[in-house]
Structure formats: structure tokens, C-alpha cells
Short mmCIF file of C-alpha atoms and ligand atoms in Angstrom, two decimals:
data_model
loop_
_atom_site.label_atom_id
_atom_site.label_comp_id
_atom_site.label_asym_id
_atom_site.label_seq_id
_atom_site.Cartn_x
_atom_site.Cartn_y
_atom_site.Cartn_z
CA MET A 1 -0.08 0.04 -0.02
CA SER A 2 1.10 3.47 -0.77
CA ILE A 3 1.21 6.29 1.64
CA ALA A 4 -1.68 7.91 -0.16
CA GLU A 5 -3.65 4.76 0.03
CA ASN A 6 -2.83 4.35 3.58
CA LEU A 7 -3.86 7.93 4.33
CA HIS A 8 -7.17 7.53 2.54
CA ALA A 9 -7.98 4.42 4.49
CA VAL A 10 -7.19 6.15 7.82
CA GLN A 11 -9.14 9.26 6.88
CA ALA A 12 -12.17 7.03 5.98
CA ARG A 13 -11.94 5.17 9.30
CA VAL A 14 -11.57 8.55 11.20
CA ALA A 15 -14.67 9.71 9.42
CA GLU A 16 -16.71 6.50 10.21
CA ALA A 17 -15.74 6.69 13.83
CA ALA A 18 -16.79 10.36 14.09
CA LEU A 19 -20.14 9.54 12.61
CA ARG A 20 -20.58 6.62 14.84
CA SER A 21 -19.94 9.00 17.84
CA GLY A 22 -22.40 11.47 16.51
CA ARG A 23 -20.01 13.94 15.26
CA GLU A 24 -19.08 15.32 11.93
CA PRO A 25 -15.85 13.93 10.35
CA GLY A 26 -14.55 17.43 9.96
CA GLU A 27 -14.62 17.87 13.67
CA ILE A 28 -11.64 15.44 13.98
CA VAL A 29 -8.16 16.49 13.29
CA LEU A 30 -5.78 13.88 11.84
CA VAL A 31 -2.24 14.59 12.73
CA GLY A 32 0.26 12.46 10.60
CA ALA A 33 3.04 11.51 13.02
CA THR A 34 6.09 12.01 10.62
CA LYS A 35 9.01 10.82 12.85
CA MET A 36 11.65 8.75 11.02
CA ASN A 37 10.05 9.78 7.61
CA ASP A 38 11.99 12.03 5.21
CA ALA A 39 10.80 15.31 3.47
CA GLU A 40 9.83 13.32 0.30
CA ARG A 41 7.61 10.86 1.99
CA ILE A 42 5.98 13.70 4.06
CA GLN A 43 5.32 15.81 0.95
CA GLU A 44 3.85 12.58 -0.69
CA ALA A 45 1.30 12.35 2.34
CA ILE A 46 0.53 16.14 2.12
CA GLY A 47 -0.01 15.79 -1.56
CA ALA A 48 -2.65 13.00 -0.82
CA GLY A 49 -4.38 15.28 1.61
CA LEU A 50 -2.62 15.23 4.94
CA ARG A 51 -3.28 18.73 6.54
CA VAL A 52 -1.17 18.53 9.83
CA CYS A 53 2.10 16.90 10.50
CA GLY A 54 3.23 15.94 13.98
CA GLU A 55 6.99 15.75 14.72
CA ASN A 56 8.32 14.42 17.91
CA ARG A 57 11.91 15.30 17.84
CA VAL A 58 13.22 19.05 17.49
CA GLN A 59 16.27 17.84 15.46
CA GLU A 60 14.21 16.06 13.02
CA PHE A 61 12.06 19.15 12.52
CA LEU A 62 14.88 21.45 12.21
CA GLU A 63 16.46 19.23 9.55
CA LYS A 64 13.33 18.75 7.46
CA GLU A 65 11.77 22.12 7.84
CA PRO A 66 14.43 23.84 5.43
CA GLN A 67 13.93 20.87 2.97
CA GLY A 68 10.20 21.87 2.41
CA ALA A 69 9.00 18.73 4.16
CA TYR A 70 5.92 20.48 5.56
CA ARG A 71 4.99 22.66 2.73
CA GLY A 72 1.16 22.68 2.42
CA ALA A 73 0.44 21.46 5.84
CA GLU A 74 0.70 22.83 9.51
CA VAL A 75 3.22 21.28 11.87
CA HIS A 76 2.49 20.39 15.44
CA PHE A 77 5.23 19.26 17.99
CA ILE A 78 4.27 16.16 19.77
CA GLY A 79 7.27 14.77 21.31
CA HIS A 80 9.10 15.42 24.67
CA LEU A 81 10.52 18.74 24.74
CA GLN A 82 13.71 19.76 26.40
CA LYS A 83 13.70 23.34 27.77
CA ASN A 84 16.91 24.21 25.80
CA LYS A 85 15.22 23.47 22.59
CA VAL A 86 12.01 25.44 23.08
CA LYS A 87 13.64 28.38 21.13
CA HIS A 88 13.50 26.25 18.01
CA LEU A 89 9.75 25.70 18.20
CA VAL A 90 8.09 28.87 19.42
CA GLY A 91 6.39 30.70 16.48
CA LYS A 92 7.72 27.91 14.04
CA VAL A 93 5.02 25.31 14.81
CA SER A 94 1.34 26.01 15.02
CA LEU A 95 0.74 23.89 18.18
CA ILE A 96 2.99 22.39 20.92
CA GLN A 97 1.08 19.49 22.00
CA SER A 98 3.35 18.23 24.70
CA VAL A 99 3.75 20.77 27.37
CA ASP A 100 4.35 18.76 30.46
CA SER A 101 5.21 21.26 33.18
CA LEU A 102 4.48 24.75 34.34
CA GLU A 103 8.26 25.56 33.94
CA LEU A 104 8.16 24.67 30.31
CA LEU A 105 4.77 26.69 29.96
CA ALA A 106 6.58 29.73 31.46
CA LEU A 107 9.39 29.40 29.22
CA ILE A 108 7.38 29.03 26.08
CA SER A 109 5.40 32.10 27.09
CA ARG A 110 8.36 34.22 27.75
CA LEU A 111 10.00 33.44 24.25
CA ALA A 112 6.74 33.92 22.49
CA LEU A 113 6.20 37.40 24.19
CA GLU A 114 9.79 38.19 23.15
CA ARG A 115 8.92 37.35 19.64
CA GLY A 116 5.66 39.26 19.82
CA LEU A 117 3.36 36.26 19.34
CA ARG A 118 1.17 33.77 21.27
CA GLN A 119 2.01 30.21 20.96
CA GLN A 120 -0.69 27.73 21.11
CA VAL A 121 -0.17 24.68 23.31
CA LEU A 122 -1.87 21.47 24.81
CA LEU A 123 -1.22 20.36 28.39
CA GLU A 124 0.04 16.80 28.30
CA VAL A 125 -1.31 14.52 30.82
CA ASN A 126 0.46 11.37 32.14
CA VAL A 127 -2.77 9.50 32.21
CA ALA A 128 -1.43 6.04 33.07
CA GLY A 129 0.96 7.23 35.59
CA GLU A 130 3.86 5.80 33.78
CA ALA A 131 7.27 6.66 35.32
CA ALA A 132 9.13 6.75 32.01
CA LYS A 133 6.63 9.26 30.63
CA SER A 134 6.17 12.98 31.28
CA GLY A 135 3.17 14.96 31.64
CA PHE A 136 0.96 16.45 34.46
CA ARG A 137 -0.90 13.95 36.77
CA PRO A 138 -4.50 13.96 36.12
CA GLU A 139 -5.14 15.46 39.53
CA GLU A 140 -2.88 18.40 38.68
CA ILE A 141 -4.60 19.58 35.49
CA ALA A 142 -7.16 21.94 36.85
CA ALA A 143 -4.51 23.90 38.98
CA ALA A 144 -2.29 23.92 35.81
CA ILE A 145 -4.96 25.32 33.70
CA ASP A 146 -5.69 28.04 36.38
CA ALA A 147 -1.90 28.79 36.56
CA ALA A 148 -1.64 29.12 32.70
CA ALA A 149 -3.79 31.95 32.76
CA GLN A 150 -0.72 34.25 34.06
CA TYR A 151 1.40 33.28 31.18
CA GLU A 152 0.28 35.58 28.43
CA GLY A 153 2.51 34.22 25.62
CA VAL A 154 0.67 31.06 25.45
CA PHE A 155 -2.82 30.05 24.34
CA VAL A 156 -3.91 26.66 26.02
CA ARG A 157 -6.20 24.89 23.52
CA GLY A 158 -6.67 21.54 25.24
CA LEU A 159 -5.27 18.26 26.42
CA MET A 160 -3.12 15.49 25.06
CA ALA A 161 -2.26 12.12 26.23
CA VAL A 162 0.06 9.26 25.20
CA PRO A 163 -1.17 6.11 27.02
CA PRO A 164 0.58 2.80 26.80
CA ILE A 165 1.08 1.33 23.25
CA CYS A 166 -2.09 -0.59 22.58
CA ARG A 167 -2.24 -3.75 20.45
CA ASP A 168 -5.72 -4.68 20.47
CA GLY A 169 -7.38 -1.28 20.15
CA LYS A 170 -9.32 -1.62 23.42
CA GLU A 171 -6.82 -1.63 26.33
CA ASN A 172 -6.57 1.94 26.63
CA ILE A 173 -10.42 2.56 27.08
CA PRO A 174 -10.14 3.49 30.80
CA TYR A 175 -7.50 5.95 30.01
CA PHE A 176 -9.33 7.62 27.28
CA GLN A 177 -12.41 7.82 29.48
CA LEU A 178 -10.39 9.37 32.21
CA MET A 179 -9.01 12.04 29.68
CA LYS A 180 -12.58 12.75 28.45
CA GLN A 181 -13.67 13.46 31.98
CA LEU A 182 -10.81 15.75 32.59
CA PHE A 183 -11.53 17.46 29.28
CA ILE A 184 -15.30 17.79 30.35
CA ASP A 185 -14.45 18.90 33.87
CA ASN A 186 -12.00 21.59 32.84
CA GLY A 187 -13.59 22.45 29.37
CA ALA A 188 -15.80 25.27 30.82
CA LYS A 189 -12.68 27.12 31.95
CA LYS A 190 -12.20 30.33 30.10
CA TYR A 191 -9.39 32.89 30.45
CA ASP A 192 -8.08 35.20 27.85
CA ASN A 193 -5.64 32.70 26.93
CA VAL A 194 -7.32 29.46 27.64
CA SER A 195 -10.09 27.79 25.53
CA MET A 196 -10.37 24.04 25.85
CA GLY A 197 -11.24 22.95 22.38
CA PHE A 198 -8.82 19.91 21.53
CA LEU A 199 -8.56 16.46 23.05
CA SER A 200 -5.66 14.71 21.33
CA MET A 201 -5.37 11.10 22.09
CA GLY A 202 -5.29 7.90 20.05
CA MET A 203 -2.80 6.49 17.76
CA SER A 204 -2.36 3.77 14.83
CA GLY A 205 -3.42 0.87 17.22
CA ASP A 206 -6.47 2.67 18.80
CA TYR A 207 -7.43 5.84 17.14
CA GLU A 208 -11.00 4.84 16.30
CA THR A 209 -11.43 3.67 19.97
CA ALA A 210 -10.01 7.08 21.03
CA ILE A 211 -12.53 8.87 18.88
CA ALA A 212 -15.36 6.80 20.28
CA CYS A 213 -14.30 7.90 23.70
CA GLY A 214 -14.23 11.64 22.77
CA ALA A 215 -11.05 12.58 21.05
CA ASN A 216 -11.12 15.22 18.35
CA MET A 217 -7.51 15.02 17.45
CA VAL A 218 -5.58 11.76 16.70
CA ARG A 219 -1.92 11.23 16.05
CA VAL A 220 -1.30 8.49 13.56
CA GLY A 221 2.16 7.38 12.36
CA SER A 222 2.76 3.96 11.15
CA ALA A 223 -0.83 3.15 9.85
CA ILE A 224 -0.15 6.08 7.14
CA PHE A 225 3.60 5.75 6.67
CA GLY A 226 4.14 2.08 7.50
CA GLN A 227 6.15 0.57 10.25
CA ARG A 228 9.16 2.72 11.17
CA VAL A 229 12.56 1.05 10.66
CA TYR A 230 14.86 2.31 13.63
CA PRO A 231 18.54 2.37 12.74
CA ALA A 232 20.60 -0.14 14.62
CA ARG A 233 22.63 1.25 17.47
C1 PLP B 301 4.82 8.26 17.04
C2 PLP B 301 4.04 9.01 17.81
C3 PLP B 301 2.56 8.67 17.46
C4 PLP B 301 2.04 7.75 16.37
O1 PLP B 301 2.38 6.59 16.72
P1 PLP B 301 1.87 5.31 15.73
O2 PLP B 301 1.86 4.17 16.64
O3 PLP B 301 3.01 5.09 14.75
O4 PLP B 301 0.68 5.82 15.13
C5 PLP B 301 1.57 9.39 18.31
N1 PLP B 301 1.92 10.31 19.21
C6 PLP B 301 3.26 10.53 19.54
C7 PLP B 301 3.65 11.39 20.63
C8 PLP B 301 4.29 9.76 18.89
O5 PLP B 301 5.43 9.94 19.13
#
């Protein structure tokens, strides 16, 4: 299967999952997770209709961006972000999905204000409490949103989560439901720079389940681009 065929199949399944959950297909944002794929393959996906790319390493973004990899699409940052790399992203990507601490939020805000812009972000929730993953604890989210109100250089647009890798499509349902509840509980919060519109969860193994549970943004890599081949170390 080509990238275009894969993409169209994923788009169709996203649309069906949206309709099954009583929503319009257009309400769901499909983010193509482009890690380990070169500029040419990314352009192939964009040419076939991909509207949003998600990169999870700053280095890859910096290499591919000047090659025109993302021409015709938006770019989101979806990976773990180190503080010393924030400067490469602020104002360069349309959404940083993976803000995992107030320190990081403060830093993004400061750089954005220096650059005369407002950076859109999501707050990442470590929904399964995994030691190896970053993110706010679910019980910290309400306070984090309130705290975000003071950082005028950011615009908080919602929540994202990366639950454990799922093989059968269903294992993460409890985590998706917890995220949906957090999204509802905090969705009414409105500040000048907070408007909770996006719930980003679901990957190749479980994006339809995530949509059924309330996701309106899914991040799909291998189902579009094929299995990633990691270089031997
Ligand atoms: C790679 C990645 C994805 C997509 O993973 P697939 O299983 O290939 O669909 C989604 N979210 C994040 C944060 C990723 O790094």
C-alpha cells in the first residue's frame, strides 16, 4: 500500500468513527506522526491530503523544515520537549501538544512574548502514571490550567495524552475515558488565553477507539507511513 492509499484508508476510518460517535468527520483533526520519515515521504502524504504533521524530535523538525517537508501543511510538535530546545519551536509550529510542566509553559510564554506572538499549546497528561513518561498528573490539570492564565504568551487549547502502546485497540479505554472526563471537567474554564477545544489522544493501534471515547485530534504514524525502521545502534 502506498502512503496515499494508507492515508485515505485512515481518513475513511476516522470519518466513520466520528459519525458513529455522533460527530461530523470534519470535527476530528488527523495529525500524521512523521517521525523517521523524510521530506519526500512527508510531501507525498501532504500531496494526498494530509493537513497536519506531528514531529516528535526537535532535531528532525530542524532538518526537514528547510527541505520543505511540511509545505502545504501545519506542523505540531508532539514529543518530549527539553527546555533548551524550546527556542527552536516557538512561533515555528502551530501547536506544541506536549507541554508537560509549568516551567516549560512559562518558558514558552516568555519566548513567545519576546517574539511578539502567542504560542498555542496543549497540556500533556501522564494519564497512566507511567514513570518513563512525562506530563501532568490527572489531578494536577485543573490547577495547571488556572496557573496557565498568567502566562500571556501561550494559548492553551486543550489536553493531550500518550497512553501505553495498544495492541488490540481496546486496552486504553479506561485512560481515554479518564481523559474525556478531565476534558469535560475543565472544558468550561475560560481565560483570555485558555479555551479548551482539543482532546488529542489515539495512535495507529487505537485511534478509532479514542474517537469513540471523545478524542477530536488523533496522532497516527505507522498506519499512514508504514512501520518505522529504527537504525541499529
Ligand atoms: C509516533 C507517535 C505517534 C504515532 O504512533 P503510531 O503508533 O505510529 O501511530 C503518536 N503520538 C506520539 C507522541 C508519537 O511520538
